């Protein structure tokens, strides 16, 4: 499969009288875009904002991030979700780089939603603080789940993906400024010099623990709870086959933007034919019952061994209960003779003294840490809040609280906040963005 991503680099975003892209400037007709969003009758309130690096803006509750994309051949950027089911990973897609569509709740958050700061100390904690963002702040008629701690947010998430495609269409008649090419031959039909290199697979464990449909990550629009471990071409992930769900403490979530740009996949591609033979992706799942976890681990190990993998990189979306899937998968791979590296966050408590993963094994002897989800973060007030900051305290966001006998409420009267890293939107950046390093004292 050969995927060409034609890139257009967005240096600025403005509102104007026509949707267009010219010399690095993305112009959006706000009223036309809002009319497009409101075609979904479930959207009851909607407004668009622009948030750029350095702006004194705080956003909460943030629900999703998507890179604007468009397929010049007419196929949907998110097949099976925003359009008809069609293959992803082959052909050409156009992408607006350095920017994202962020979806923010007008009022109601949940434990899967988070915070983004565009300047100050908080900017560094999430990748999206460095991007030019089109921010959709909206509410829906889905009143049945407003006060639920866990929400499907279906209308809001779909609105964000549809808006990303709508904006991406502004470059459909243009020539990309740069083209990235991602191509892998069939696993058993590669050049002999490549086949002599160590063969490596990337094992992804996207969120799929909710048995009720609508919360989990999607693959071609299909709920990941239905999926058993399977082989996917890495191009499919980079080309919109995966859509983020509405489940998991937010710092450990993978947004759709993370799937579209997965740095771990790109890094493995970079080394293909040089130091490794990158076989592809084993798309696994996360389960609740121990037997389900063990079964998936066996599947992953069997697939890796059957493909002839010498090594594997395993990444999990989440922590806590999913740690058992993560560790079990690494152990099964090691038992099958596949040398394995894990990529994960840790939950070591506010003092950093607790056990980092729910379960451990001596065979997990190569782990890349993306930081402690429980680390306390204090941030000063921000001039502008998009959404409703009180959701951090009121609605049970992971990492936030209504009151604490020692620390007080997460949201203070002056607009400053104290929270755990848990509340930073996709802040652990397990998919490969993480800039964090370990220090030994």
Short mmCIF file of C-alpha atoms in Angstrom, two decimals, residues 71 73-88 158 165 220-221 239-241:
data_model
loop_
_atom_site.label_atom_id
_atom_site.label_comp_id
_atom_site.label_asym_id
_atom_site.label_seq_id
_atom_site.Cartn_x
_atom_site.Cartn_y
_atom_site.Cartn_z
CA UNK A 71 -9.55 13.19 0.07
CA UNK A 73 -10.83 11.23 -4.84
CA UNK A 74 -14.10 11.84 -3.00
CA UNK A 75 -13.70 9.21 -0.31
CA UNK A 76 -14.41 10.22 3.27
CA UNK A 77 -11.50 11.27 5.47
CA UNK A 78 -12.98 8.99 8.14
CA UNK A 79 -14.45 6.03 6.23
CA UNK A 80 -17.34 4.27 7.91
CA UNK A 81 -17.83 7.22 10.28
CA UNK A 82 -18.36 10.50 8.41
CA UNK A 83 -18.93 8.79 5.07
CA UNK A 84 -19.38 5.49 3.30
CA UNK A 85 -17.17 2.58 4.21
CA UNK A 86 -14.13 2.50 1.92
CA UNK A 87 -10.50 1.41 2.18
CA UNK A 88 -8.06 3.74 3.93
CA UNK A 158 -19.26 13.87 14.94
CA UNK A 165 -13.52 17.51 6.62
CA UNK A 220 -13.76 2.05 10.12
CA UNK A 221 -16.72 3.19 12.22
CA UNK A 239 -5.33 7.76 6.98
CA UNK A 240 -8.43 8.03 9.17
CA UNK A 241 -9.42 4.41 9.78
#
